[in-house]
Amino acid sequence: AQSVTQLDSQVPVFEEAPVELRCNYSSSVSVYLFWYVQYPNQGLQLLLKYLSGSTLVESINGFEAEFNKSQTSFHLRKPSVHISDTAEYFCAVRITGRRALTFGSGTRLQVQP
Amino acid sequence: GAGVSQSPSNKVTEKGKDVELRCDPISGHTALYWYRQSLGQGLEFLIYFQGNSAPDKSGLPSDRFSAERTGGSVSTLTIQRTQQEDSAVYLCASSLAAIEYEQYFGPGTRLTVT
């Protein structure tokens, strides 16, 4: 069975600083990888996804994630965060042939002024 | 266009009562999913519908949980004889059949069992 590990439950960071949210997964088969974001009092929103091709994927608001097959990782990064990035971030995997997403436990990003 | 909607947004019920949670997917989305978000378990998959059939029910935690979908649209998740451990936020998501990996989530129903 597949699993997703987000090692950091909370990441405090100052505005304009860089940030990396870590995600590792385990699966014996090919996977699709996702990052979802949940802003306070809002639903889950897809931030970015890796399906195939280039291992570096980007979102429209400056986040990027890189698929590293050898390390089974899909870490999320942003070179300069804003207060508005304060949210909970969930890494998720979907194995090929199955429809369900398996989520990590989430990382709460707290951007401080 | 309209996103996934869920009702009620909040539900408080007494232990032992039955509850029904409703999900209206995005129009035209043939795939529908139920997840549960709780403090102790994180985000867990419950069930997946393709049209009106449920080819994957593997996440339903017990036979007290059931779900149906009618007309390839609205879905209802029913929990019978609720227990305190059922307290959670129940999330619904939908996707186009052709792009199944892009799941769009609703705002959730917060269920509290007292």
Coordinates of N, CA and C in Angstrom, one line a residue:
Chain A
A1 N 0.8 -1.2 0.0 CA 0.0 0.0 0.0 C 0.9 1.2 0.0
Q2 N 0.3 2.3 -0.6 CA 1.1 3.5 -0.6 C 0.9 4.3 0.7
S3 N 1.9 5.2 1.0 CA 1.7 6.1 2.1 C 2.5 7.4 1.8
V4 N 2.1 8.4 2.5 CA 2.7 9.8 2.3 C 3.1 10.3 3.7
T5 N 4.3 10.8 3.7 CA 4.9 11.3 5.0 C 5.2 12.8 4.8
Q6 N 4.6 13.6 5.6 CA 5.0 15.0 5.7 C 5.6 15.2 7.1
L7 N 6.9 15.3 7.1 CA 7.6 15.3 8.4 C 7.4 16.5 9.3
D8 N 7.1 17.6 8.7 CA 6.9 18.9 9.5 C 5.4 19.2 9.6
S9 N 5.0 19.2 10.9 CA 3.5 19.5 11.1 C 3.3 21.0 11.0
Q10 N 4.3 21.8 11.4 CA 4.2 23.2 11.4 C 5.6 23.8 10.9
V11 N 5.5 24.8 10.1 CA 6.7 25.5 9.6 C 6.4 27.0 9.7
P12 N 7.0 27.6 10.8 CA 7.0 29.1 10.9 C 8.1 29.7 10.1
V13 N 7.8 30.8 9.4 CA 8.8 31.5 8.5 C 8.4 32.9 8.4
F14 N 9.4 33.8 8.3 CA 9.2 35.2 8.1 C 8.9 35.5 6.7
E15 N 8.1 36.6 6.5 CA 7.7 37.0 5.2 C 9.0 37.3 4.4
E16 N 8.9 36.9 3.1 CA 9.9 37.1 2.1 C 11.1 36.1 2.2
A17 N 11.0 35.2 3.2 CA 12.0 34.2 3.4 C 11.7 33.0 2.5
P18 N 12.6 32.2 2.1 CA 12.3 31.0 1.3 C 11.8 29.9 2.3
V19 N 11.0 28.9 1.7 CA 10.5 27.9 2.4 C 10.5 26.6 1.6
E20 N 10.7 25.4 2.3 CA 10.5 24.1 1.7 C 9.7 23.3 2.6
L21 N 8.6 22.7 2.1 CA 7.7 21.8 2.8 C 8.0 20.4 2.2
R22 N 8.4 19.5 3.1 CA 8.9 18.2 2.7 C 7.7 17.2 2.6
C23 N 7.9 16.3 1.5 CA 6.9 15.2 1.3 C 7.7 14.0 0.8
N24 N 7.5 12.9 1.4 CA 8.1 11.6 0.9 C 6.9 10.6 0.8
Y25 N 7.0 9.8 -0.1 CA 6.0 8.8 -0.4 C 6.6 7.4 -0.5
S26 N 5.8 6.4 -0.3 CA 6.2 5.1 -0.6 C 5.1 4.4 -1.4
S27 N 5.6 3.7 -2.5 CA 4.7 3.0 -3.4 C 5.5 2.1 -4.2
S28 N 5.0 0.9 -4.5 CA 5.7 -0.1 -5.3 C 5.3 0.1 -6.8
V29 N 4.4 1.0 -7.1 CA 4.0 1.2 -8.4 C 4.1 2.7 -8.8
S30 N 3.9 3.0 -10.0 CA 3.9 4.4 -10.5 C 2.9 5.2 -9.8
V31 N 3.2 6.5 -9.5 CA 2.3 7.4 -8.9 C 2.1 8.7 -9.6
Y32 N 1.0 9.3 -9.3 CA 0.9 10.8 -9.6 C 1.0 11.5 -8.3
L33 N 1.5 12.7 -8.3 CA 1.8 13.4 -7.1 C 1.2 14.8 -7.1
F34 N 0.7 15.2 -6.0 CA -0.1 16.5 -5.9 C 0.3 17.2 -4.6
W35 N 0.1 18.5 -4.7 CA 0.1 19.4 -3.5 C -1.3 20.1 -3.5
Y36 N -2.0 20.0 -2.4 CA -3.2 20.8 -2.2 C -2.9 21.8 -1.1
V37 N -3.7 22.9 -1.1 CA -3.6 23.9 -0.1 C -5.0 24.2 0.5
Q38 N -5.0 24.4 1.8 CA -6.3 24.7 2.5 C -6.1 26.0 3.2
Y39 N -6.6 27.1 2.7 CA -6.5 28.4 3.4 C -7.5 28.4 4.6
P40 N -7.3 29.2 5.6 CA -8.2 29.2 6.7 C -9.7 29.3 6.3
N41 N -10.5 28.4 6.8 CA -11.9 28.4 6.6 C -12.3 28.2 5.2
Q42 N -11.4 27.6 4.4 CA -11.8 27.3 3.0 C -11.5 25.8 2.7
G43 N -12.0 25.4 1.5 CA -11.8 24.0 1.1 C -10.5 23.8 0.5
L44 N -10.2 22.5 0.2 CA -8.9 22.1 -0.4 C -8.9 22.6 -1.8
Q45 N -7.7 23.1 -2.2 CA -7.5 23.6 -3.6 C -6.3 22.9 -4.2
L46 N -6.3 22.5 -5.4 CA -5.1 21.9 -6.0 C -4.1 23.0 -6.3
L47 N -2.9 22.8 -5.8 CA -1.8 23.8 -6.0 C -1.0 23.4 -7.2
L48 N -0.5 22.2 -7.3 CA 0.2 21.7 -8.5 C 0.2 20.2 -8.5
K49 N 0.6 19.7 -9.6 CA 0.6 18.2 -9.8 C 1.7 17.8 -10.7
Y50 N 2.2 16.6 -10.4 CA 3.1 15.9 -11.3 C 2.5 14.6 -11.8
L51 N 2.4 14.5 -13.2 CA 1.9 13.3 -13.8 C 2.9 12.6 -14.6
S52 N 3.7 13.3 -15.3 CA 4.8 12.7 -16.1 C 5.6 13.9 -16.7
G53 N 6.7 13.5 -17.4 CA 7.4 14.5 -18.1 C 8.4 15.2 -17.2
S54 N 8.5 16.6 -17.3 CA 9.4 17.3 -16.5 C 9.2 17.1 -15.1
T55 N 10.3 16.9 -14.3 CA 10.1 16.6 -12.9 C 9.9 17.8 -12.1
L56 N 10.1 19.0 -12.6 CA 9.9 20.2 -11.9 C 8.5 20.8 -12.4
V57 N 7.6 21.0 -11.4 CA 6.3 21.6 -11.8 C 6.1 22.9 -11.0
E58 N 5.4 23.8 -11.6 CA 5.2 25.1 -10.9 C 3.7 25.4 -10.8
S59 N 3.4 26.3 -9.8 CA 2.1 26.8 -9.7 C 2.0 28.3 -10.1
I60 N 0.8 28.8 -10.3 CA 0.7 30.2 -10.7 C 1.1 31.2 -9.7
N61 N 1.2 30.8 -8.4 CA 1.5 31.8 -7.4 C 3.0 31.6 -6.8
G62 N 3.8 31.0 -7.6 CA 5.3 31.0 -7.3 C 5.8 29.8 -6.6
F63 N 4.9 28.8 -6.3 CA 5.4 27.6 -5.7 C 5.9 26.6 -6.8
E64 N 6.8 25.8 -6.4 CA 7.3 24.8 -7.3 C 7.6 23.5 -6.5
A65 N 7.5 22.4 -7.2 CA 7.8 21.1 -6.5 C 8.6 20.2 -7.5
E66 N 9.5 19.4 -7.0 CA 10.3 18.6 -7.9 C 10.1 17.1 -7.5
F67 N 9.8 16.3 -8.5 CA 9.6 14.9 -8.3 C 11.0 14.3 -8.3
N68 N 11.4 13.6 -7.3 CA 12.7 12.9 -7.2 C 12.4 11.4 -7.0
K69 N 12.5 10.6 -8.1 CA 12.1 9.2 -8.0 C 13.0 8.4 -7.1
S70 N 14.3 8.7 -7.2 CA 15.3 7.9 -6.4 C 15.1 8.2 -4.9
Q71 N 14.7 9.4 -4.5 CA 14.5 9.7 -3.1 C 13.0 9.6 -2.7
T72 N 12.2 9.2 -3.7 CA 10.7 9.2 -3.5 C 10.2 10.4 -2.7
S73 N 10.6 11.6 -3.3 CA 10.2 12.8 -2.6 C 9.5 13.7 -3.6
F74 N 8.7 14.7 -3.1 CA 8.0 15.7 -3.9 C 7.9 16.9 -3.0
H75 N 9.1 17.5 -2.7 CA 9.1 18.7 -1.8 C 8.6 19.9 -2.5
L76 N 7.9 20.7 -1.7 CA 7.3 22.0 -2.2 C 8.2 23.2 -1.8
R77 N 8.5 24.1 -2.7 CA 9.4 25.2 -2.3 C 8.8 26.5 -2.9
K78 N 9.2 27.6 -2.2 CA 8.9 28.9 -2.7 C 10.0 29.8 -2.3
P79 N 10.6 30.6 -3.2 CA 11.8 31.4 -2.8 C 11.5 32.5 -1.9
S80 N 10.3 33.0 -1.9 CA 9.9 34.2 -1.1 C 8.4 34.2 -0.8
V81 N 8.1 33.9 0.5 CA 6.7 33.7 0.9 C 6.1 35.0 1.3
H82 N 4.7 35.0 1.2 CA 3.9 36.2 1.6 C 3.0 35.8 2.7
I83 N 2.5 36.8 3.4 CA 1.6 36.5 4.5 C 0.4 35.7 4.0
S84 N 0.0 36.0 2.8 CA -1.2 35.3 2.2 C -0.9 33.8 1.9
D85 N 0.3 33.4 2.0 CA 0.6 32.0 1.8 C 0.3 31.1 3.1
T86 N 0.0 31.8 4.2 CA -0.4 31.1 5.4 C -1.5 30.2 5.2
A87 N -1.3 28.9 5.4 CA -2.3 27.9 5.1 C -1.8 26.5 5.5
E88 N -2.6 25.5 5.3 CA -2.2 24.1 5.5 C -2.0 23.5 4.1
Y89 N -0.8 22.8 4.0 CA -0.5 22.2 2.7 C -0.4 20.7 2.8
F90 N -1.1 20.1 1.9 CA -1.2 18.6 1.9 C -0.6 18.0 0.7
C91 N 0.3 17.1 0.9 CA 0.9 16.3 -0.2 C 0.0 15.1 -0.4
A92 N -0.2 14.7 -1.7 CA -1.0 13.5 -1.9 C -0.5 12.7 -3.1
V93 N -0.8 11.4 -3.1 CA -0.4 10.5 -4.2 C -1.6 9.8 -4.7
R94 N -1.5 9.4 -5.9 CA -2.5 8.6 -6.5 C -1.8 7.5 -7.3
I95 N -2.0 6.3 -7.0 CA -1.3 5.2 -7.8 C -2.1 5.0 -9.1
T96 N -1.3 4.7 -10.1 CA -2.0 4.5 -11.4 C -2.9 3.3 -11.3
G97 N -4.1 3.4 -11.8 CA -5.1 2.4 -11.8 C -6.0 2.5 -10.6
R98 N -5.8 3.5 -9.7 CA -6.7 3.7 -8.6 C -7.1 5.1 -8.6
R99 N -8.3 5.4 -8.2 CA -8.9 6.8 -8.2 C -8.6 7.6 -7.0
A100 N -8.5 6.9 -5.8 CA -8.4 7.6 -4.6 C -7.1 8.3 -4.4
L101 N -7.1 9.4 -3.7 CA -5.9 10.1 -3.3 C -5.5 9.6 -1.9
T102 N -4.2 9.4 -1.6 CA -3.8 9.2 -0.3 C -3.0 10.5 0.1
F103 N -3.4 11.0 1.2 CA -2.9 12.3 1.7 C -1.9 12.1 2.8
G104 N -0.9 13.1 2.9 CA -0.1 13.2 4.1 C -0.9 13.9 5.2
S105 N -0.2 14.0 6.3 CA -0.9 14.6 7.5 C -1.0 16.1 7.5
G106 N -0.3 16.7 6.5 CA -0.4 18.2 6.3 C 0.7 18.9 7.1
T107 N 1.0 20.1 6.5 CA 2.0 21.0 7.1 C 1.4 22.4 7.2
R108 N 1.4 22.9 8.4 CA 0.8 24.2 8.5 C 1.9 25.3 8.4
L109 N 1.8 26.0 7.3 CA 2.8 27.1 7.0 C 2.3 28.4 7.7
Q110 N 3.1 29.0 8.6 CA 2.7 30.2 9.2 C 3.7 31.3 8.8
V111 N 3.3 32.2 8.0 CA 4.1 33.3 7.6 C 4.0 34.5 8.5
Q112 N 5.1 34.9 9.1 CA 5.0 36.0 10.1 C 5.6 37.3 9.5
P113 N 5.1 38.4 9.8 CA 5.6 39.7 9.3 C 7.0 40.0 9.8
Chain B
G1 N -17.9 28.8 -13.2 CA -19.1 28.1 -12.8 C -19.1 27.7 -11.4
A2 N -20.2 27.1 -10.9 CA -20.3 26.7 -9.5 C -19.4 25.6 -9.2
G3 N -18.9 25.6 -7.9 CA -18.0 24.5 -7.5 C -18.8 23.4 -6.9
V4 N -18.1 22.5 -6.2 CA -18.8 21.5 -5.4 C -19.4 22.1 -4.2
S5 N -20.7 21.7 -4.0 CA -21.3 22.2 -2.8 C -21.7 21.1 -1.9
Q6 N -21.7 21.3 -0.6 CA -22.1 20.3 0.4 C -23.1 20.9 1.4
S7 N -23.9 20.1 1.9 CA -24.9 20.5 2.9 C -25.2 19.4 3.9
P8 N -25.4 19.7 5.2 CA -25.3 21.0 5.8 C -23.8 21.4 5.9
S9 N -23.5 22.6 6.3 CA -22.1 23.0 6.5 C -21.6 22.5 7.9
N10 N -22.6 22.5 8.8 CA -22.3 22.0 10.1 C -23.5 21.1 10.6
K11 N -23.2 20.0 11.3 CA -24.2 19.1 11.8 C -23.8 18.7 13.2
V12 N -24.6 18.9 14.2 CA -24.4 18.4 15.5 C -25.5 17.3 15.8
T13 N -25.1 16.2 16.2 CA -26.1 15.1 16.4 C -25.7 14.3 17.7
E14 N -26.7 13.7 18.2 CA -26.5 12.9 19.4 C -26.0 11.5 19.0
K15 N -25.2 10.9 19.8 CA -24.7 9.6 19.6 C -25.9 8.6 19.4
G16 N -25.8 7.8 18.4 CA -26.8 6.8 18.1 C -27.8 7.2 17.1
K17 N -27.8 8.5 16.7 CA -28.7 9.0 15.7 C -28.1 8.7 14.3
D18 N -28.9 8.7 13.3 CA -28.5 8.6 11.9 C -28.3 10.0 11.3
V19 N -27.3 10.2 10.4 CA -27.2 11.5 9.7 C -27.0 11.2 8.2
E20 N -27.4 12.2 7.4 CA -27.2 12.2 6.0 C -26.5 13.5 5.6
L21 N -25.4 13.3 4.8 CA -24.6 14.4 4.3 C -24.8 14.4 2.8
R22 N -24.9 15.6 2.2 CA -25.2 15.7 0.8 C -24.1 16.4 0.1
C23 N -23.9 16.0 -1.2 CA -22.8 16.6 -2.0 C -23.4 16.8 -3.4
D24 N -23.2 18.0 -3.9 CA -23.6 18.4 -5.3 C -22.3 18.6 -6.0
P25 N -21.9 17.7 -6.9 CA -20.7 17.9 -7.7 C -20.8 19.0 -8.7
I26 N -19.7 19.3 -9.3 CA -19.6 20.3 -10.4 C -20.4 19.6 -11.6
S27 N -21.2 20.4 -12.2 CA -22.0 19.9 -13.4 C -21.1 19.3 -14.4
G28 N -21.5 18.1 -14.8 CA -20.7 17.4 -15.9 C -19.6 16.5 -15.3
H29 N -19.3 16.6 -14.0 CA -18.3 15.7 -13.4 C -18.9 14.4 -13.1
T30 N -18.3 13.3 -13.8 CA -18.9 12.0 -13.6 C -18.3 11.2 -12.4
A31 N -17.2 11.7 -12.0 CA -16.5 11.0 -10.8 C -16.8 11.8 -9.6
L32 N -17.0 11.1 -8.5 CA -17.3 11.8 -7.2 C -16.6 11.0 -6.1
Y33 N -16.1 11.7 -5.1 CA -15.3 11.0 -4.0 C -15.8 11.6 -2.7
W34 N -15.7 10.8 -1.7 CA -15.9 11.2 -0.3 C -14.6 10.9 0.5
Y35 N -14.2 12.0 1.2 CA -13.1 11.8 2.1 C -13.5 12.3 3.5
R36 N -12.7 12.0 4.5 CA -13.0 12.4 5.9 C -11.7 13.0 6.4
Q37 N -11.9 14.2 7.1 CA -10.7 14.8 7.7 C -10.9 14.9 9.2
S38 N -10.1 14.2 9.9 CA -10.3 14.2 11.4 C -8.9 14.4 12.0
L39 N -9.0 14.9 13.3 CA -7.7 15.2 14.0 C -6.8 14.0 14.1
G40 N -7.4 12.9 14.4 CA -6.5 11.8 14.7 C -6.1 11.0 13.5
Q41 N -6.8 11.1 12.4 CA -6.5 10.3 11.2 C -6.2 11.1 10.0
G42 N -6.2 12.4 10.0 CA -5.9 13.2 8.8 C -6.9 13.0 7.8
L43 N -6.6 13.1 6.5 CA -7.5 13.1 5.4 C -7.5 11.6 4.9
E44 N -8.7 11.0 4.9 CA -8.9 9.6 4.5 C -9.9 9.5 3.4
F45 N -9.6 8.7 2.5 CA -10.5 8.3 1.4 C -11.6 7.4 2.0
L46 N -12.8 7.6 1.5 CA -14.0 6.8 2.0 C -14.5 6.0 0.8
I47 N -14.9 6.7 -0.3 CA -15.6 6.0 -1.4 C -15.5 6.8 -2.6
Y48 N -15.6 6.1 -3.8 CA -15.5 6.7 -5.1 C -16.6 6.2 -6.0
F49 N -17.3 7.2 -6.6 CA -18.3 6.9 -7.6 C -17.9 7.2 -9.0
Q50 N -18.2 6.3 -9.9 CA -18.1 6.7 -11.3 C -19.6 6.5 -11.9
G51 N -20.2 7.6 -12.2 CA -21.6 7.6 -12.5 C -22.3 7.3 -11.2
N52 N -23.3 6.3 -11.3 CA -24.0 5.9 -10.1 C -23.4 4.7 -9.4
S53 N -22.4 4.2 -9.9 CA -21.8 3.0 -9.3 C -20.6 3.3 -8.5
A54 N -20.3 2.5 -7.5 CA -19.2 2.7 -6.6 C -18.2 1.6 -6.7
P55 N -17.2 1.7 -7.6 CA -16.3 0.6 -7.8 C -15.2 0.5 -6.7
D56 N -15.1 1.6 -5.9 CA -14.2 1.5 -4.8 C -14.8 2.0 -3.5
K57 N -15.1 1.1 -2.6 CA -15.7 1.5 -1.3 C -14.7 1.1 -0.2
S58 N -13.5 1.0 -0.5 CA -12.5 0.4 0.4 C -12.3 1.2 1.6
G59 N -12.6 2.5 1.6 CA -12.3 3.4 2.7 C -13.4 3.5 3.7
L60 N -14.6 3.0 3.4 CA -15.7 3.1 4.4 C -15.2 2.3 5.7
P61 N -15.3 3.0 6.8 CA -14.7 2.4 8.0 C -15.5 1.3 8.7
S62 N -16.8 1.3 8.4 CA -17.7 0.2 9.0 C -19.0 0.1 8.2
D63 N -19.7 -0.9 8.5 CA -21.0 -1.1 7.8 C -22.0 0.0 8.2
R64 N -21.7 0.8 9.2 CA -22.6 1.9 9.5 C -22.6 3.0 8.5
F65 N -21.6 3.0 7.7 CA -21.4 4.0 6.6 C -21.9 3.5 5.3
S66 N -22.6 4.3 4.6 CA -23.1 3.9 3.2 C -23.2 5.2 2.4
A67 N -23.2 5.0 1.1 CA -23.3 6.2 0.2 C -24.0 5.8 -1.0
E68 N -24.7 6.7 -1.6 CA -25.4 6.5 -2.9 C -25.3 7.7 -3.7
R69 N -25.4 7.5 -5.0 CA -25.4 8.6 -6.0 C -26.5 8.3 -7.0
T70 N -27.3 9.3 -7.2 CA -28.4 9.2 -8.2 C -28.3 10.2 -9.3
G71 N -28.8 9.7 -10.5 CA -28.7 10.5 -11.7 C -27.4 11.0 -12.1
G72 N -26.3 10.3 -11.6 CA -25.0 10.7 -11.9 C -24.6 12.0 -11.4
S73 N -25.3 12.5 -10.4 CA -25.1 13.8 -9.9 C -25.0 13.8 -8.3
V74 N -26.0 14.1 -7.7 CA -26.0 14.3 -6.2 C -25.7 13.0 -5.5
S75 N -24.9 13.1 -4.4 CA -24.5 12.0 -3.6 C -24.9 12.2 -2.2
T76 N -25.3 11.2 -1.5 CA -25.6 11.2 -0.1 C -24.7 10.2 0.7
L77 N -24.1 10.7 1.7 CA -23.3 9.8 2.6 C -24.2 9.7 3.9
T78 N -24.5 8.4 4.2 CA -25.3 8.2 5.4 C -24.5 7.5 6.5
I79 N -24.6 8.0 7.7 CA -23.9 7.3 8.8 C -25.0 6.9 9.8
Q80 N -25.1 5.6 10.1 CA -26.1 5.1 11.0 C -25.5 5.0 12.4
R81 N -26.4 5.2 13.4 CA -26.0 4.9 14.8 C -24.6 5.6 15.0
T82 N -24.6 6.9 14.8 CA -23.4 7.7 14.9 C -22.7 7.5 16.3
Q83 N -21.3 7.5 16.2 CA -20.5 7.3 17.4 C -19.6 8.6 17.5
Q84 N -19.1 8.8 18.6 CA -18.2 10.0 18.8 C -17.0 10.1 17.9
E85 N -16.5 8.9 17.6 CA -15.3 8.9 16.7 C -15.7 9.2 15.2
D86 N -17.0 9.3 14.9 CA -17.4 9.8 13.6 C -17.2 11.3 13.4
S87 N -17.0 12.0 14.5 CA -16.9 13.4 14.4 C -15.7 13.8 13.5
A88 N -15.9 14.6 12.5 CA -14.9 14.9 11.5 C -15.5 15.9 10.5
V89 N -14.6 16.3 9.6 CA -15.1 17.1 8.5 C -15.2 16.1 7.3
Y90 N -16.4 16.0 6.7 CA -16.6 15.1 5.6 C -16.5 15.9 4.3
L91 N -15.6 15.6 3.4 CA -15.3 16.3 2.2 C -15.7 15.5 1.0
C92 N -16.3 16.2 0.1 CA -16.7 15.7 -1.2 C -15.8 16.3 -2.3
A93 N -15.5 15.5 -3.3 CA -14.7 16.0 -4.4 C -15.3 15.4 -5.7
S94 N -15.1 16.1 -6.8 CA -15.6 15.6 -8.1 C -14.5 15.9 -9.1
S95 N -14.6 15.1 -10.2 CA -13.7 15.3 -11.3 C -14.3 14.8 -12.6
L96 N -13.8 15.4 -13.7 CA -14.2 15.0 -15.0 C -13.7 13.6 -15.3
A97 N -14.4 12.8 -15.9 CA -13.9 11.4 -16.2 C -12.6 11.4 -17.0
A98 N -12.5 12.4 -17.9 CA -11.3 12.4 -18.7 C -10.1 12.9 -18.0
I99 N -10.3 13.6 -16.9 CA -9.1 14.2 -16.2 C -9.3 13.8 -14.7
E100 N -9.4 12.6 -14.5 CA -9.8 12.1 -13.1 C -8.8 12.5 -12.0
Y101 N -7.6 12.8 -12.4 CA -6.7 13.2 -11.3 C -6.9 14.5 -10.8
E102 N -7.6 15.4 -11.4 CA -7.9 16.8 -10.9 C -9.2 16.7 -10.1
Q103 N -9.1 16.5 -8.9 CA -10.2 16.5 -8.0 C -10.5 17.9 -7.4
Y104 N -11.7 18.3 -7.5 CA -12.1 19.6 -7.0 C -13.0 19.3 -5.7
F105 N -12.6 20.0 -4.6 CA -13.2 19.7 -3.3 C -14.2 20.7 -3.0
G106 N -15.2 20.2 -2.2 CA -16.2 21.1 -1.6 C -15.7 21.6 -0.3
P107 N -16.5 22.5 0.3 CA -16.1 23.1 1.6 C -16.2 22.2 2.8
G108 N -16.9 21.1 2.6 CA -17.0 20.1 3.7 C -18.2 20.3 4.6
T109 N -18.6 19.2 5.3 CA -19.6 19.2 6.4 C -18.9 18.8 7.7
R110 N -19.0 19.7 8.6 CA -18.4 19.4 9.9 C -19.4 18.7 10.8
L111 N -19.1 17.5 11.1 CA -20.1 16.6 11.9 C -19.5 16.5 13.3
T112 N -20.4 16.8 14.3 CA -20.0 16.7 15.7 C -21.0 15.8 16.3
V113 N -20.5 14.7 16.9 CA -21.4 13.7 17.6 C -21.2 13.9 19.1
T114 N -22.3 14.2 19.7 CA -22.2 14.5 21.2 C -22.6 13.3 22.0

